[in-house]
């Protein structure tokens, strides 16, 4: 969140996302849901097994929490930082 705030501060398209008074609380709630999703994906969830030699199927995550999409944003960011999840 601090990285996004530093990069996107002042950008009008980010204001409704970053200026929420409840963003830290929502991030804490997302962590609870992110952990089992990341464990499932890193264990081969969605196809391809846990073996890196086997091609993995792409995974689509639909965020239906009816918020600003914080869960999806955090999942996408974390996935780009973990080599086992890049390109999924």
Tab-separated table of N, CA and C in Angstrom:
chain	number	residue	atom	x	y	z
A	1	UNK	N	0.822	-1.187	0.000
A	1	UNK	CA	0.000	0.000	0.000
A	1	UNK	C	0.868	1.253	0.000
A	2	UNK	N	1.949	1.218	0.749
A	2	UNK	CA	2.839	2.373	0.778
A	2	UNK	C	3.495	2.588	-0.584
A	3	UNK	N	3.830	1.491	-1.269
A	3	UNK	CA	4.414	1.588	-2.599
A	3	UNK	C	3.434	2.251	-3.555
A	4	UNK	N	2.185	1.795	-3.538
A	4	UNK	CA	1.164	2.385	-4.406
A	4	UNK	C	0.938	3.850	-4.057
A	5	UNK	N	0.897	4.162	-2.775
A	5	UNK	CA	0.680	5.553	-2.350
A	5	UNK	C	1.816	6.441	-2.853
A	6	UNK	N	3.041	5.943	-2.761
A	6	UNK	CA	4.182	6.720	-3.235
A	6	UNK	C	4.174	6.922	-4.739
A	7	UNK	N	3.789	5.892	-5.476
A	7	UNK	CA	3.779	5.966	-6.936
A	7	UNK	C	2.579	6.736	-7.473
A	8	UNK	N	1.452	6.612	-6.811
A	8	UNK	CA	0.194	7.092	-7.382
A	8	UNK	C	-0.409	8.289	-6.659
A	9	UNK	N	0.276	8.804	-5.651
A	9	UNK	CA	-0.250	9.956	-4.920
A	9	UNK	C	-0.460	11.118	-5.884
A	10	UNK	N	-1.616	11.706	-5.818
A	10	UNK	CA	-1.937	12.838	-6.674
A	10	UNK	C	-2.582	12.467	-7.988
A	11	UNK	N	-2.533	11.188	-8.368
A	11	UNK	CA	-3.180	10.767	-9.617
A	11	UNK	C	-4.684	10.648	-9.374
A	12	UNK	N	-5.490	11.398	-10.107
A	12	UNK	CA	-6.931	11.422	-9.847
A	12	UNK	C	-7.596	10.045	-9.921
A	13	UNK	N	-7.120	9.194	-10.818
A	13	UNK	CA	-7.745	7.875	-10.975
A	13	UNK	C	-7.496	6.953	-9.779
A	14	UNK	N	-6.542	7.279	-8.932
A	14	UNK	CA	-6.237	6.462	-7.752
A	14	UNK	C	-6.849	7.013	-6.470
A	15	UNK	N	-7.398	8.211	-6.503
A	15	UNK	CA	-7.860	8.867	-5.281
A	15	UNK	C	-8.931	8.076	-4.541
A	16	UNK	N	-9.933	7.570	-5.236
A	16	UNK	CA	-11.005	6.848	-4.533
A	16	UNK	C	-10.505	5.530	-3.950
A	17	UNK	N	-9.452	4.989	-4.518
A	17	UNK	CA	-8.888	3.739	-4.022
A	17	UNK	C	-7.984	3.979	-2.820
A	18	UNK	N	-7.073	4.919	-2.923
A	18	UNK	CA	-6.076	5.139	-1.886
A	18	UNK	C	-6.554	6.006	-0.730
A	19	UNK	N	-7.558	6.830	-0.949
A	19	UNK	CA	-8.005	7.760	0.089
A	19	UNK	C	-9.137	7.215	0.950
A	20	UNK	N	-9.405	5.934	0.862
A	20	UNK	CA	-10.442	5.343	1.716
A	20	UNK	C	-9.965	5.329	3.159
A	21	UNK	N	-10.840	5.718	4.061
A	21	UNK	CA	-10.468	5.711	5.477
A	21	UNK	C	-10.325	4.287	6.012
A	22	UNK	N	-10.920	3.319	5.316
A	22	UNK	CA	-10.903	1.931	5.793
A	22	UNK	C	-9.905	1.051	5.034
A	23	UNK	N	-9.000	1.644	4.268
A	23	UNK	CA	-8.123	0.837	3.414
A	23	UNK	C	-7.233	-0.118	4.222
A	24	UNK	N	-6.722	0.315	5.358
A	24	UNK	CA	-5.883	-0.583	6.156
A	24	UNK	C	-6.693	-1.738	6.732
A	25	UNK	N	-7.905	-1.461	7.169
A	25	UNK	CA	-8.779	-2.516	7.680
A	25	UNK	C	-9.117	-3.510	6.564
A	26	UNK	N	-9.413	-2.999	5.373
A	26	UNK	CA	-9.710	-3.874	4.239
A	26	UNK	C	-8.487	-4.704	3.858
A	27	UNK	N	-7.305	-4.120	3.940
A	27	UNK	CA	-6.080	-4.870	3.629
A	27	UNK	C	-5.889	-6.010	4.615
A	28	UNK	N	-6.163	-5.751	5.888
A	28	UNK	CA	-6.063	-6.813	6.893
A	28	UNK	C	-7.038	-7.945	6.592
A	29	UNK	N	-8.248	-7.606	6.173
A	29	UNK	CA	-9.228	-8.636	5.830
A	29	UNK	C	-8.784	-9.420	4.598
A	30	UNK	N	-8.163	-8.752	3.652
A	30	UNK	CA	-7.692	-9.419	2.435
A	30	UNK	C	-6.608	-10.438	2.738
A	31	UNK	N	-5.742	-10.138	3.693
A	31	UNK	CA	-4.648	-11.043	4.041
A	31	UNK	C	-5.192	-12.400	4.462
A	32	UNK	N	-6.298	-12.385	5.185
A	32	UNK	CA	-6.911	-13.640	5.640
A	32	UNK	C	-7.330	-14.485	4.437
A	33	UNK	N	-7.881	-13.854	3.408
A	33	UNK	CA	-8.324	-14.592	2.224
A	33	UNK	C	-7.171	-14.888	1.263
A	34	UNK	N	-6.172	-14.034	1.221
A	34	UNK	CA	-5.059	-14.233	0.296
A	34	UNK	C	-4.226	-15.464	0.649
A	35	UNK	N	-4.028	-15.706	1.907
A	35	UNK	CA	-3.149	-16.802	2.319
A	35	UNK	C	-3.574	-18.153	1.746
A	36	UNK	N	-4.827	-18.589	1.890
A	36	UNK	CA	-5.182	-19.892	1.313
A	36	UNK	C	-5.165	-19.895	-0.221
A	37	UNK	N	-5.457	-18.766	-0.838
A	37	UNK	CA	-5.407	-18.700	-2.309
A	37	UNK	C	-3.966	-18.864	-2.776
A	38	UNK	N	-3.034	-18.185	-2.128
A	38	UNK	CA	-1.623	-18.304	-2.503
A	38	UNK	C	-1.087	-19.711	-2.260
A	39	UNK	N	-1.473	-20.308	-1.156
A	39	UNK	CA	-1.059	-21.687	-0.870
A	39	UNK	C	-1.591	-22.619	-1.956
A	40	UNK	N	-2.861	-22.446	-2.339
A	40	UNK	CA	-3.469	-23.282	-3.372
A	40	UNK	C	-2.748	-23.104	-4.708
A	41	UNK	N	-2.488	-21.850	-5.094
A	41	UNK	CA	-1.819	-21.585	-6.367
A	41	UNK	C	-0.396	-22.132	-6.377
A	42	UNK	N	0.338	-21.925	-5.292
A	42	UNK	CA	1.717	-22.398	-5.250
A	42	UNK	C	1.801	-23.916	-5.157
A	43	UNK	N	0.732	-24.555	-4.708
A	43	UNK	CA	0.681	-26.010	-4.662
A	43	UNK	C	0.204	-26.631	-5.963
A	44	UNK	N	-0.008	-25.799	-6.985
A	44	UNK	CA	-0.421	-26.314	-8.287
A	44	UNK	C	-1.900	-26.194	-8.550
A	45	UNK	N	-2.623	-25.500	-7.700
A	45	UNK	CA	-4.048	-25.317	-7.914
A	45	UNK	C	-4.333	-24.711	-9.269
A	46	UNK	N	-5.358	-25.216	-9.922
A	46	UNK	CA	-5.703	-24.708	-11.238
A	46	UNK	C	-5.063	-25.491	-12.371
A	47	UNK	N	-4.320	-26.528	-12.051
A	47	UNK	CA	-3.740	-27.367	-13.101
A	47	UNK	C	-2.231	-27.259	-13.143
A	48	UNK	N	-1.615	-28.294	-13.642
A	48	UNK	CA	-0.175	-28.284	-13.816
A	48	UNK	C	0.601	-28.857	-12.654
A	49	UNK	N	-0.061	-29.126	-11.529
A	49	UNK	CA	0.624	-29.703	-10.383
A	49	UNK	C	1.657	-28.761	-9.814
A	50	UNK	N	2.426	-29.230	-8.866
A	50	UNK	CA	3.434	-28.400	-8.224
A	50	UNK	C	4.785	-28.462	-8.907
A	51	UNK	N	4.914	-29.257	-9.954
A	51	UNK	CA	6.178	-29.429	-10.659
A	51	UNK	C	6.360	-28.291	-11.662
A	52	UNK	N	7.441	-27.526	-11.532
A	52	UNK	CA	7.676	-26.397	-12.432
A	52	UNK	C	7.914	-26.831	-13.875
A	53	UNK	N	8.266	-28.093	-14.101
A	53	UNK	CA	8.495	-28.574	-15.468
A	53	UNK	C	7.179	-28.774	-16.211
A	54	UNK	N	6.073	-28.894	-15.487
A	54	UNK	CA	4.767	-29.101	-16.110
A	54	UNK	C	4.117	-27.739	-16.339
A	55	UNK	N	3.680	-27.453	-17.577
A	55	UNK	CA	3.025	-26.165	-17.826
A	55	UNK	C	1.775	-26.017	-16.959
A	56	UNK	N	1.580	-24.850	-16.431
A	56	UNK	CA	0.426	-24.593	-15.578
A	56	UNK	C	-0.642	-23.845	-16.357
A	57	UNK	N	-1.876	-24.205	-16.074
A	57	UNK	CA	-2.990	-23.516	-16.707
A	57	UNK	C	-3.147	-22.132	-16.093
A	58	UNK	N	-3.596	-21.153	-16.900
A	58	UNK	CA	-3.862	-19.837	-16.321
A	58	UNK	C	-5.030	-19.917	-15.341
A	59	UNK	N	-5.018	-19.066	-14.362
A	59	UNK	CA	-6.062	-19.029	-13.346
A	59	UNK	C	-6.741	-17.670	-13.402
A	60	UNK	N	-8.064	-17.680	-13.338
A	60	UNK	CA	-8.831	-16.437	-13.303
A	60	UNK	C	-9.439	-16.302	-11.913
A	61	UNK	N	-9.209	-15.178	-11.283
A	61	UNK	CA	-9.780	-14.893	-9.967
A	61	UNK	C	-10.802	-13.783	-10.137
A	62	UNK	N	-12.000	-14.021	-9.649
A	62	UNK	CA	-13.058	-13.018	-9.710
A	62	UNK	C	-13.279	-12.499	-8.291
A	63	UNK	N	-13.075	-11.209	-8.113
A	63	UNK	CA	-13.209	-10.557	-6.811
A	63	UNK	C	-14.640	-10.039	-6.685
A	64	UNK	N	-15.445	-10.708	-5.866
A	64	UNK	CA	-16.848	-10.330	-5.691
A	64	UNK	C	-17.117	-9.704	-4.330
A	65	UNK	N	-16.109	-9.127	-3.750
A	65	UNK	CA	-16.275	-8.557	-2.414
A	65	UNK	C	-16.992	-7.211	-2.434
A	66	UNK	N	-17.291	-6.675	-3.607
A	66	UNK	CA	-18.058	-5.445	-3.797
A	66	UNK	C	-17.380	-4.218	-3.196
A	67	UNK	N	-16.068	-4.235	-3.134
A	67	UNK	CA	-15.326	-3.071	-2.654
A	67	UNK	C	-14.651	-2.387	-3.823
A	68	UNK	N	-13.443	-1.945	-3.594
A	68	UNK	CA	-12.666	-1.246	-4.630
A	68	UNK	C	-11.701	-2.179	-5.356
A	69	UNK	N	-11.759	-3.465	-5.078
A	69	UNK	CA	-10.874	-4.415	-5.742
A	69	UNK	C	-9.527	-4.583	-5.067
A	70	UNK	N	-9.460	-4.282	-3.788
A	70	UNK	CA	-8.192	-4.377	-3.061
A	70	UNK	C	-7.654	-5.803	-3.055
A	71	UNK	N	-8.521	-6.797	-2.856
A	71	UNK	CA	-8.082	-8.196	-2.865
A	71	UNK	C	-7.409	-8.527	-4.190
A	72	UNK	N	-8.044	-8.167	-5.300
A	72	UNK	CA	-7.481	-8.454	-6.620
A	72	UNK	C	-6.169	-7.725	-6.845
A	73	UNK	N	-6.109	-6.483	-6.399
A	73	UNK	CA	-4.885	-5.700	-6.570
A	73	UNK	C	-3.731	-6.315	-5.770
A	74	UNK	N	-4.005	-6.705	-4.537
A	74	UNK	CA	-2.962	-7.317	-3.705
A	74	UNK	C	-2.528	-8.664	-4.275
A	75	UNK	N	-3.484	-9.471	-4.721
A	75	UNK	CA	-3.151	-10.772	-5.300
A	75	UNK	C	-2.299	-10.599	-6.553
A	76	UNK	N	-2.668	-9.674	-7.409
A	76	UNK	CA	-1.891	-9.441	-8.630
A	76	UNK	C	-0.480	-8.967	-8.297
A	77	UNK	N	-0.356	-8.075	-7.327
A	77	UNK	CA	0.968	-7.578	-6.942
A	77	UNK	C	1.824	-8.705	-6.362
A	78	UNK	N	1.250	-9.470	-5.443
A	78	UNK	CA	2.007	-10.566	-4.818
A	78	UNK	C	2.413	-11.597	-5.867
A	79	UNK	N	1.516	-11.903	-6.796
A	79	UNK	CA	1.811	-12.903	-7.830
A	79	UNK	C	2.986	-12.470	-8.700
A	80	UNK	N	3.119	-11.170	-8.958
A	80	UNK	CA	4.249	-10.710	-9.776
A	80	UNK	C	5.567	-10.772	-9.019
A	81	UNK	N	5.504	-10.833	-7.692
A	81	UNK	CA	6.707	-10.876	-6.871
A	81	UNK	C	7.190	-12.298	-6.576
A	82	UNK	N	6.337	-13.289	-6.823
A	82	UNK	CA	6.688	-14.692	-6.534
A	82	UNK	C	6.938	-15.438	-7.841
A	83	UNK	N	8.148	-15.929	-8.047
A	83	UNK	CA	8.474	-16.600	-9.301
A	83	UNK	C	7.542	-17.762	-9.630
A	84	UNK	N	7.053	-18.473	-8.621
A	84	UNK	CA	6.183	-19.629	-8.896
A	84	UNK	C	4.809	-19.214	-9.401
A	85	UNK	N	4.464	-17.949	-9.261
A	85	UNK	CA	3.132	-17.486	-9.672
A	85	UNK	C	3.147	-16.580	-10.899
A	86	UNK	N	4.292	-16.135	-11.314
A	86	UNK	CA	4.356	-15.242	-12.487
A	86	UNK	C	3.776	-15.946	-13.699
A	87	UNK	N	2.982	-15.221	-14.439
A	87	UNK	CA	2.414	-15.765	-15.665
A	87	UNK	C	1.215	-16.656	-15.463
A	88	UNK	N	0.735	-16.797	-14.219
A	88	UNK	CA	-0.444	-17.635	-13.994
A	88	UNK	C	-1.656	-16.791	-14.208
